[in-house]
PDB file of C-alpha atoms in Angstrom:
ATOM      1  CA  MET A   1     -22.617  38.830   0.275  1.00  0.00           C
ATOM      2  CA  ALA A   2     -22.293  35.053  -0.074  1.00  0.00           C
ATOM      3  CA  ILE A   3     -24.210  33.227  -2.779  1.00  0.00           C
ATOM      4  CA  SER A   4     -26.990  31.240  -1.077  1.00  0.00           C
ATOM      5  CA  VAL A   5     -27.363  27.526  -1.843  1.00  0.00           C
ATOM      6  CA  MET A   6     -30.025  24.918  -1.095  1.00  0.00           C
ATOM      7  CA  LEU A   7     -29.387  21.157  -1.284  1.00  0.00           C
ATOM      8  CA  VAL A   8     -32.267  18.812  -2.132  1.00  0.00           C
ATOM      9  CA  GLU A   9     -31.037  15.225  -1.847  1.00  0.00           C
ATOM     10  CA  ASP A  10     -32.388  12.180  -0.004  1.00  0.00           C
ATOM     11  CA  GLU A  11     -28.980  10.498   0.412  1.00  0.00           C
ATOM     12  CA  GLU A  12     -27.321  11.929   3.508  1.00  0.00           C
ATOM     13  CA  GLY A  13     -23.836  10.953   2.309  1.00  0.00           C
ATOM     14  CA  ILE A  14     -24.279  12.890  -0.948  1.00  0.00           C
ATOM     15  CA  ARG A  15     -25.555  15.950   0.926  1.00  0.00           C
ATOM     16  CA  LYS A  16     -22.501  15.860   3.192  1.00  0.00           C
ATOM     17  CA  LEU A  17     -20.166  15.536   0.211  1.00  0.00           C
ATOM     18  CA  LEU A  18     -21.762  18.480  -1.569  1.00  0.00           C
ATOM     19  CA  SER A  19     -21.702  20.486   1.658  1.00  0.00           C
ATOM     20  CA  LYS A  20     -17.967  19.925   2.075  1.00  0.00           C
ATOM     21  CA  ILE A  21     -17.247  20.967  -1.513  1.00  0.00           C
ATOM     22  CA  ILE A  22     -19.441  24.073  -1.305  1.00  0.00           C
ATOM     23  CA  GLU A  23     -18.286  25.152   2.156  1.00  0.00           C
ATOM     24  CA  LYS A  24     -14.695  25.311   0.916  1.00  0.00           C
ATOM     25  CA  LYS A  25     -15.786  28.085  -1.430  1.00  0.00           C
ATOM     26  CA  GLN A  26     -15.584  31.395   0.434  1.00  0.00           C
ATOM     27  CA  ASN A  27     -18.349  33.076  -1.558  1.00  0.00           C
ATOM     28  CA  PHE A  28     -21.012  30.388  -1.065  1.00  0.00           C
ATOM     29  CA  GLU A  29     -23.283  29.651   1.875  1.00  0.00           C
ATOM     30  CA  ILE A  30     -25.643  26.699   2.334  1.00  0.00           C
ATOM     31  CA  VAL A  31     -28.874  28.150   3.706  1.00  0.00           C
ATOM     32  CA  ALA A  32     -31.149  25.107   3.506  1.00  0.00           C
ATOM     33  CA  GLU A  33     -31.137  21.336   3.078  1.00  0.00           C
ATOM     34  CA  SER A  34     -34.015  18.974   2.380  1.00  0.00           C
ATOM     35  CA  ASN A  35     -34.410  15.236   1.859  1.00  0.00           C
ATOM     36  CA  ASN A  36     -37.890  15.465   0.306  1.00  0.00           C
ATOM     37  CA  LEU A  37     -39.569  17.569  -2.369  1.00  0.00           C
ATOM     38  CA  ALA A  38     -42.534  18.856  -0.353  1.00  0.00           C
ATOM     39  CA  ASP A  39     -40.264  20.482   2.218  1.00  0.00           C
ATOM     40  CA  ALA A  40     -37.957  21.689  -0.549  1.00  0.00           C
ATOM     41  CA  ILE A  41     -40.627  23.996  -2.006  1.00  0.00           C
ATOM     42  CA  THR A  42     -41.474  25.400   1.432  1.00  0.00           C
ATOM     43  CA  LEU A  43     -37.799  25.981   2.200  1.00  0.00           C
ATOM     44  CA  PHE A  44     -37.232  27.605  -1.183  1.00  0.00           C
ATOM     45  CA  MET A  45     -40.036  30.113  -0.615  1.00  0.00           C
ATOM     46  CA  LYS A  46     -38.692  30.883   2.858  1.00  0.00           C
ATOM     47  CA  LYS A  47     -34.966  31.114   2.092  1.00  0.00           C
ATOM     48  CA  LYS A  48     -35.014  32.190  -1.601  1.00  0.00           C
ATOM     49  CA  PRO A  49     -31.628  30.591  -2.402  1.00  0.00           C
ATOM     50  CA  GLU A  50     -29.849  31.693  -5.556  1.00  0.00           C
ATOM     51  CA  VAL A  51     -28.600  28.158  -6.320  1.00  0.00           C
ATOM     52  CA  VAL A  52     -30.367  24.807  -5.875  1.00  0.00           C
ATOM     53  CA  PHE A  53     -28.625  21.438  -6.157  1.00  0.00           C
ATOM     54  CA  LEU A  54     -31.439  19.006  -6.901  1.00  0.00           C
ATOM     55  CA  ASP A  55     -31.616  15.250  -7.447  1.00  0.00           C
ATOM     56  CA  ILE A  56     -33.798  14.009 -10.312  1.00  0.00           C
ATOM     57  CA  GLU A  57     -35.491  11.321  -8.208  1.00  0.00           C
ATOM     58  CA  ILE A  58     -36.112  11.737  -4.485  1.00  0.00           C
ATOM     59  CA  LYS A  59     -38.001   9.037  -2.617  1.00  0.00           C
ATOM     60  CA  GLY A  60     -39.786   8.016  -5.803  1.00  0.00           C
ATOM     61  CA  GLU A  61     -40.827  11.575  -6.697  1.00  0.00           C
ATOM     62  CA  SER A  62     -39.695  13.696  -9.639  1.00  0.00           C
ATOM     63  CA  GLY A  63     -37.196  16.456  -9.018  1.00  0.00           C
ATOM     64  CA  LEU A  64     -38.091  17.799 -12.458  1.00  0.00           C
ATOM     65  CA  GLU A  65     -41.548  18.802 -11.210  1.00  0.00           C
ATOM     66  CA  CYS A  66     -39.954  20.504  -8.217  1.00  0.00           C
ATOM     67  CA  ALA A  67     -37.627  22.379 -10.593  1.00  0.00           C
ATOM     68  CA  LYS A  68     -40.611  23.623 -12.628  1.00  0.00           C
ATOM     69  CA  VAL A  69     -42.205  25.095  -9.489  1.00  0.00           C
ATOM     70  CA  ILE A  70     -38.945  26.757  -8.453  1.00  0.00           C
ATOM     71  CA  ALA A  71     -38.410  28.166 -11.952  1.00  0.00           C
ATOM     72  CA  ASP A  72     -41.901  29.669 -11.951  1.00  0.00           C
ATOM     73  CA  LEU A  73     -41.388  31.247  -8.529  1.00  0.00           C
ATOM     74  CA  GLU A  74     -37.981  32.665  -9.468  1.00  0.00           C
ATOM     75  CA  PRO A  75     -36.810  32.063 -13.071  1.00  0.00           C
ATOM     76  CA  LYS A  76     -33.205  33.082 -12.417  1.00  0.00           C
ATOM     77  CA  THR A  77     -32.583  30.448  -9.775  1.00  0.00           C
ATOM     78  CA  LYS A  78     -29.599  28.400 -10.888  1.00  0.00           C
ATOM     79  CA  ILE A  79     -30.864  24.823 -10.752  1.00  0.00           C
ATOM     80  CA  ILE A  80     -28.136  22.197 -10.873  1.00  0.00           C
ATOM     81  CA  PHE A  81     -29.308  18.626 -11.262  1.00  0.00           C
ATOM     82  CA  ALA A  82     -26.952  16.344  -9.363  1.00  0.00           C
ATOM     83  CA  THR A  83     -28.041  12.810 -10.132  1.00  0.00           C
ATOM     84  CA  ALA A  84     -27.088   9.265 -11.051  1.00  0.00           C
ATOM     85  CA  HIS A  85     -29.658   9.348 -13.878  1.00  0.00           C
ATOM     86  CA  SER A  86     -27.869  10.634 -16.977  1.00  0.00           C
ATOM     87  CA  GLU A  87     -30.850   9.667 -19.170  1.00  0.00           C
ATOM     88  CA  TYR A  88     -32.859  12.647 -17.864  1.00  0.00           C
ATOM     89  CA  MET A  89     -30.501  15.262 -19.297  1.00  0.00           C
ATOM     90  CA  SER A  90     -32.856  16.199 -22.143  1.00  0.00           C
ATOM     91  CA  ASP A  91     -35.720  16.620 -19.650  1.00  0.00           C
ATOM     92  CA  ALA A  92     -33.506  18.870 -17.542  1.00  0.00           C
ATOM     93  CA  PHE A  93     -32.967  21.012 -20.646  1.00  0.00           C
ATOM     94  CA  GLU A  94     -36.737  21.541 -20.830  1.00  0.00           C
ATOM     95  CA  VAL A  95     -36.740  23.226 -17.408  1.00  0.00           C
ATOM     96  CA  TYR A  96     -33.620  25.240 -18.302  1.00  0.00           C
ATOM     97  CA  ALA A  97     -31.244  23.732 -15.775  1.00  0.00           C
ATOM     98  CA  PHE A  98     -28.049  25.684 -15.192  1.00  0.00           C
ATOM     99  CA  ASP A  99     -26.058  22.454 -15.151  1.00  0.00           C
ATOM    100  CA  TYR A 100     -26.354  18.669 -14.934  1.00  0.00           C
ATOM    101  CA  ILE A 101     -23.795  16.726 -12.903  1.00  0.00           C
ATOM    102  CA  VAL A 102     -23.811  12.942 -12.912  1.00  0.00           C
ATOM    103  CA  LYS A 103     -22.970  10.901  -9.797  1.00  0.00           C
ATOM    104  CA  PRO A 104     -20.459   9.828  -8.597  1.00  0.00           C
ATOM    105  CA  PHE A 105     -19.290  13.403  -8.313  1.00  0.00           C
ATOM    106  CA  ASN A 106     -15.971  14.616  -9.602  1.00  0.00           C
ATOM    107  CA  VAL A 107     -14.945  17.346  -7.168  1.00  0.00           C
ATOM    108  CA  ASP A 108     -13.331  19.375  -9.938  1.00  0.00           C
ATOM    109  CA  ARG A 109     -16.553  19.160 -11.951  1.00  0.00           C
ATOM    110  CA  VAL A 110     -18.608  20.589  -9.070  1.00  0.00           C
ATOM    111  CA  ASN A 111     -15.995  23.280  -8.451  1.00  0.00           C
ATOM    112  CA  HIS A 112     -16.101  24.261 -12.115  1.00  0.00           C
ATOM    113  CA  THR A 113     -19.867  24.796 -11.863  1.00  0.00           C
ATOM    114  CA  LEU A 114     -19.485  26.859  -8.691  1.00  0.00           C
ATOM    115  CA  GLU A 115     -16.782  28.982 -10.312  1.00  0.00           C
ATOM    116  CA  ARG A 116     -19.035  29.693 -13.302  1.00  0.00           C
ATOM    117  CA  ILE A 117     -21.815  30.780 -10.951  1.00  0.00           C
ATOM    118  CA  GLU A 118     -19.389  32.964  -9.009  1.00  0.00           C
ATOM    119  CA  SER A 119     -18.230  34.681 -12.185  1.00  0.00           C
ATOM    120  CA  LEU A 120     -21.728  35.717 -13.220  1.00  0.00           C
ATOM    121  CA  SER A 121     -22.895  39.126 -12.083  1.00  0.00           C
ATOM    122  CA  GLU A 122     -26.631  39.457 -11.624  1.00  0.00           C
ATOM    123  CA  GLU A 123     -28.726  42.503 -10.754  1.00  0.00           C
ATOM    124  CA  LYS A 124     -31.289  42.135  -7.997  1.00  0.00           C
ATOM    125  CA  ILE A 125     -34.883  42.459  -9.169  1.00  0.00           C
ATOM    126  CA  PRO A 126     -36.973  44.972  -7.210  1.00  0.00           C
ATOM    127  CA  ASP A 127     -40.007  43.929  -5.206  1.00  0.00           C
ATOM    128  CA  HIS A 128     -43.520  45.007  -6.179  1.00  0.00           C
ATOM    129  CA  SER A 129     -46.262  45.695  -3.686  1.00  0.00           C
ATOM    130  CA  HIS A 130     -49.220  45.860  -6.094  1.00  0.00           C
ATOM    131  CA  LEU A 131     -50.800  43.229  -8.311  1.00  0.00           C
ATOM    132  CA  ASP A 132     -52.884  44.282 -11.289  1.00  0.00           C
ATOM    133  CA  LYS A 133     -55.258  41.710 -12.704  1.00  0.00           C
ATOM    134  CA  ILE A 134     -56.111  42.243 -16.377  1.00  0.00           C
ATOM    135  CA  VAL A 135     -54.098  42.998 -19.485  1.00  0.00           C
ATOM    136  CA  LYS A 136     -55.918  44.206 -22.615  1.00  0.00           C
ATOM    137  CA  TYR A 137     -54.710  45.466 -25.981  1.00  0.00           C
ATOM    138  CA  GLU A 138     -56.170  48.748 -27.190  1.00  0.00           C
ATOM    139  CA  LYS A 139     -56.185  48.436 -31.001  1.00  0.00           C
ATOM    140  CA  GLY A 140     -55.145  51.584 -32.837  1.00  0.00           C
ATOM    141  CA  LEU A 141     -53.637  53.087 -29.678  1.00  0.00           C
ATOM    142  CA  GLU A 142     -50.804  50.522 -29.582  1.00  0.00           C
ATOM    143  CA  LYS A 143     -51.127  50.260 -25.826  1.00  0.00           C
ATOM    144  CA  LEU A 144     -51.632  47.555 -23.257  1.00  0.00           C
ATOM    145  CA  LEU A 145     -54.203  48.310 -20.580  1.00  0.00           C
ATOM    146  CA  VAL A 146     -53.207  46.814 -17.226  1.00  0.00           C
ATOM    147  CA  LYS A 147     -56.322  47.041 -15.066  1.00  0.00           C
ATOM    148  CA  GLY A 148     -56.358  46.599 -11.312  1.00  0.00           C
ATOM    149  CA  LYS A 149     -59.095  46.800  -8.693  1.00  0.00           C
ATOM    150  CA  GLU A 150     -58.754  50.560  -8.312  1.00  0.00           C
ATOM    151  CA  SER A 151     -56.459  51.610 -11.152  1.00  0.00           C
ATOM    152  CA  MET A 152     -55.807  51.490 -14.897  1.00  0.00           C
ATOM    153  CA  SER A 153     -52.318  51.697 -16.353  1.00  0.00           C
ATOM    154  CA  PHE A 154     -51.758  52.330 -20.064  1.00  0.00           C
ATOM    155  CA  VAL A 155     -48.445  50.973 -21.332  1.00  0.00           C
ATOM    156  CA  ASP A 156     -47.080  52.023 -24.723  1.00  0.00           C
ATOM    157  CA  ILE A 157     -46.116  48.771 -26.459  1.00  0.00           C
ATOM    158  CA  LYS A 158     -43.075  50.391 -28.086  1.00  0.00           C
ATOM    159  CA  ASP A 159     -41.779  51.225 -24.579  1.00  0.00           C
ATOM    160  CA  ILE A 160     -41.906  47.643 -23.307  1.00  0.00           C
ATOM    161  CA  ILE A 161     -38.385  46.287 -22.852  1.00  0.00           C
ATOM    162  CA  LEU A 162     -38.987  43.056 -20.979  1.00  0.00           C
ATOM    163  CA  VAL A 163     -41.842  40.913 -19.697  1.00  0.00           C
ATOM    164  CA  GLN A 164     -40.995  38.210 -17.181  1.00  0.00           C
ATOM    165  CA  ARG A 165     -42.437  35.768 -14.685  1.00  0.00           C
ATOM    166  CA  GLU A 166     -41.553  36.825 -11.169  1.00  0.00           C
ATOM    167  CA  ASN A 167     -42.736  35.386  -7.856  1.00  0.00           C
ATOM    168  CA  GLY A 168     -45.701  33.676  -9.530  1.00  0.00           C
ATOM    169  CA  SER A 169     -46.833  36.875 -11.304  1.00  0.00           C
ATOM    170  CA  THR A 170     -45.945  38.595 -14.596  1.00  0.00           C
ATOM    171  CA  VAL A 171     -44.055  41.904 -14.631  1.00  0.00           C
ATOM    172  CA  ILE A 172     -43.922  44.284 -17.617  1.00  0.00           C
ATOM    173  CA  TYR A 173     -40.831  46.521 -17.592  1.00  0.00           C
ATOM    174  CA  THR A 174     -40.346  49.822 -19.409  1.00  0.00           C
ATOM    175  CA  LYS A 175     -37.385  52.198 -19.052  1.00  0.00           C
ATOM    176  CA  ASN A 176     -38.932  54.119 -16.164  1.00  0.00           C
ATOM    177  CA  ASP A 177     -41.662  51.899 -14.726  1.00  0.00           C
ATOM    178  CA  SER A 178     -42.972  48.384 -14.141  1.00  0.00           C
ATOM    179  CA  PHE A 179     -46.466  46.866 -14.077  1.00  0.00           C
ATOM    180  CA  THR A 180     -47.419  43.635 -12.332  1.00  0.00           C
ATOM    181  CA  THR A 181     -50.266  41.437 -13.521  1.00  0.00           C
ATOM    182  CA  SER A 182     -51.680  37.960 -13.002  1.00  0.00           C
ATOM    183  CA  ALA A 183     -51.990  37.514 -16.787  1.00  0.00           C
ATOM    184  CA  SER A 184     -49.826  34.750 -18.243  1.00  0.00           C
ATOM    185  CA  LEU A 185     -46.865  35.382 -20.519  1.00  0.00           C
ATOM    186  CA  SER A 186     -48.777  33.621 -23.295  1.00  0.00           C
ATOM    187  CA  ASP A 187     -51.668  36.091 -22.930  1.00  0.00           C
ATOM    188  CA  ILE A 188     -49.302  39.023 -23.284  1.00  0.00           C
ATOM    189  CA  GLU A 189     -47.240  37.405 -26.039  1.00  0.00           C
ATOM    190  CA  ALA A 190     -50.377  37.056 -28.178  1.00  0.00           C
ATOM    191  CA  LYS A 191     -50.845  40.853 -28.066  1.00  0.00           C
ATOM    192  CA  LEU A 192     -47.287  41.758 -29.108  1.00  0.00           C
ATOM    193  CA  ASP A 193     -45.704  42.074 -32.560  1.00  0.00           C
ATOM    194  CA  LYS A 194     -43.616  38.953 -33.195  1.00  0.00           C
ATOM    195  CA  ASP A 195     -41.212  40.948 -35.373  1.00  0.00           C
ATOM    196  CA  GLN A 196     -40.365  43.145 -32.387  1.00  0.00           C
ATOM    197  CA  PHE A 197     -40.805  40.804 -29.420  1.00  0.00           C
ATOM    198  CA  LEU A 198     -39.322  37.363 -28.816  1.00  0.00           C
ATOM    199  CA  ARG A 199     -40.273  34.677 -26.292  1.00  0.00           C
ATOM    200  CA  SER A 200     -36.642  34.048 -25.417  1.00  0.00           C
ATOM    201  CA  HIS A 201     -37.355  31.595 -22.605  1.00  0.00           C
ATOM    202  CA  LYS A 202     -40.449  30.125 -21.001  1.00  0.00           C
ATOM    203  CA  SER A 203     -40.241  32.884 -18.378  1.00  0.00           C
ATOM    204  CA  TYR A 204     -39.265  35.869 -20.557  1.00  0.00           C
ATOM    205  CA  ILE A 205     -40.460  37.983 -23.494  1.00  0.00           C
ATOM    206  CA  ILE A 206     -37.911  40.521 -24.750  1.00  0.00           C
ATOM    207  CA  ASN A 207     -37.963  43.546 -27.037  1.00  0.00           C
ATOM    208  CA  ILE A 208     -35.366  42.680 -29.696  1.00  0.00           C
ATOM    209  CA  SER A 209     -34.612  46.333 -30.441  1.00  0.00           C
ATOM    210  CA  GLN A 210     -33.575  46.848 -26.803  1.00  0.00           C
ATOM    211  CA  ILE A 211     -30.955  44.080 -26.660  1.00  0.00           C
ATOM    212  CA  LYS A 212     -27.500  45.299 -25.671  1.00  0.00           C
ATOM    213  CA  LYS A 213     -25.593  42.028 -25.298  1.00  0.00           C
ATOM    214  CA  ILE A 214     -26.139  38.241 -25.224  1.00  0.00           C
ATOM    215  CA  GLU A 215     -23.639  36.126 -23.267  1.00  0.00           C
ATOM    216  CA  PRO A 216     -23.394  32.480 -22.121  1.00  0.00           C
ATOM    217  CA  TYR A 217     -25.145  31.838 -18.806  1.00  0.00           C
ATOM    218  CA  GLY A 218     -25.685  28.141 -18.145  1.00  0.00           C
ATOM    219  CA  ARG A 219     -24.974  25.000 -20.079  1.00  0.00           C
ATOM    220  CA  TRP A 220     -27.927  25.557 -22.418  1.00  0.00           C
ATOM    221  CA  THR A 221     -28.867  29.180 -21.768  1.00  0.00           C
ATOM    222  CA  TYR A 222     -27.701  32.739 -22.359  1.00  0.00           C
ATOM    223  CA  VAL A 223     -28.204  35.957 -20.423  1.00  0.00           C
ATOM    224  CA  VAL A 224     -29.549  39.031 -22.237  1.00  0.00           C
ATOM    225  CA  THR A 225     -28.757  42.578 -21.104  1.00  0.00           C
ATOM    226  CA  PHE A 226     -30.620  45.664 -22.296  1.00  0.00           C
ATOM    227  CA  LYS A 227     -29.771  49.245 -23.198  1.00  0.00           C
ATOM    228  CA  ASP A 228     -32.131  51.096 -20.883  1.00  0.00           C
ATOM    229  CA  ILE A 229     -32.669  48.923 -17.782  1.00  0.00           C
ATOM    230  CA  ASN A 230     -30.364  47.058 -15.399  1.00  0.00           C
ATOM    231  CA  ILE A 231     -32.527  43.940 -15.375  1.00  0.00           C
ATOM    232  CA  ASP A 232     -31.526  41.010 -17.534  1.00  0.00           C
ATOM    233  CA  ALA A 233     -33.337  38.052 -19.092  1.00  0.00           C
ATOM    234  CA  LEU A 234     -32.601  34.464 -20.031  1.00  0.00           C
ATOM    235  CA  MET A 235     -32.522  33.019 -23.546  1.00  0.00           C
ATOM    236  CA  ILE A 236     -32.447  29.365 -24.567  1.00  0.00           C
ATOM    237  CA  SER A 237     -29.962  28.164 -27.182  1.00  0.00           C
ATOM    238  CA  GLU A 238     -32.698  27.644 -29.791  1.00  0.00           C
ATOM    239  CA  LYS A 239     -33.719  31.309 -29.585  1.00  0.00           C
ATOM    240  CA  TYR A 240     -30.064  32.374 -29.603  1.00  0.00           C
ATOM    241  CA  GLU A 241     -29.633  30.613 -32.941  1.00  0.00           C
ATOM    242  CA  GLU A 242     -32.831  32.278 -34.182  1.00  0.00           C
ATOM    243  CA  ILE A 243     -31.446  35.724 -33.304  1.00  0.00           C
ATOM    244  CA  LYS A 244     -28.160  34.905 -35.035  1.00  0.00           C
ATOM    245  CA  LYS A 245     -29.995  33.996 -38.246  1.00  0.00           C
ATOM    246  CA  ARG A 246     -32.043  37.203 -38.140  1.00  0.00           C
ATOM    247  CA  PHE A 247     -29.014  39.467 -37.821  1.00  0.00           C
ATOM    248  CA  LEU A 248     -26.284  37.495 -39.544  1.00  0.00           C
TER     249      LEU A 248
END
């Protein structure tokens, strides 16, 4: 299946140039284009593209804010800032951009980014039909209580492998199950042992003892795979260095 791409750019000539470069790649498909940020969010929710090429400034509005919304809806979206504004690179880092390409485009530079994306294998994340509302910590029992309207789920903290933001909610993964809640990652992070769990990225908390491998992902990020589940997580370079110091 082709890798889906959305272009968000208010200059028609730039969109056409990017389209020509991307369409020459057999494994990529442009599924949406937008020349304004309001429509971009709507299109993203409808099409769920895996890759978004996004300008930093579009009609006087900030593409960075658009990127933050996209990253919250789907943290693993590969956001590539394609812009004439090189001074925003550090801000792009804050929203964990996959890459940052400065106009005028070098075709080889864009192709290099596409080839890196193509080389990355990524497991699809399963959908969840329920949404629990409350997460509580039961002291002494070492469990999290995830309470819904008509149910209560008790999660052994030692069994938690990964906690991530997903489709605007938070999902707690164990080896054999998952639990969805509206609680924030910060709420859950406060209830977990910092020696065992790491906030590896603004959208992920990981169980350090469950890490199988850490590999480069984007320009400033890494991808983390685990021993017992086929779902991966992202890690920023700062946390990667922290892990290195702990183990080396």
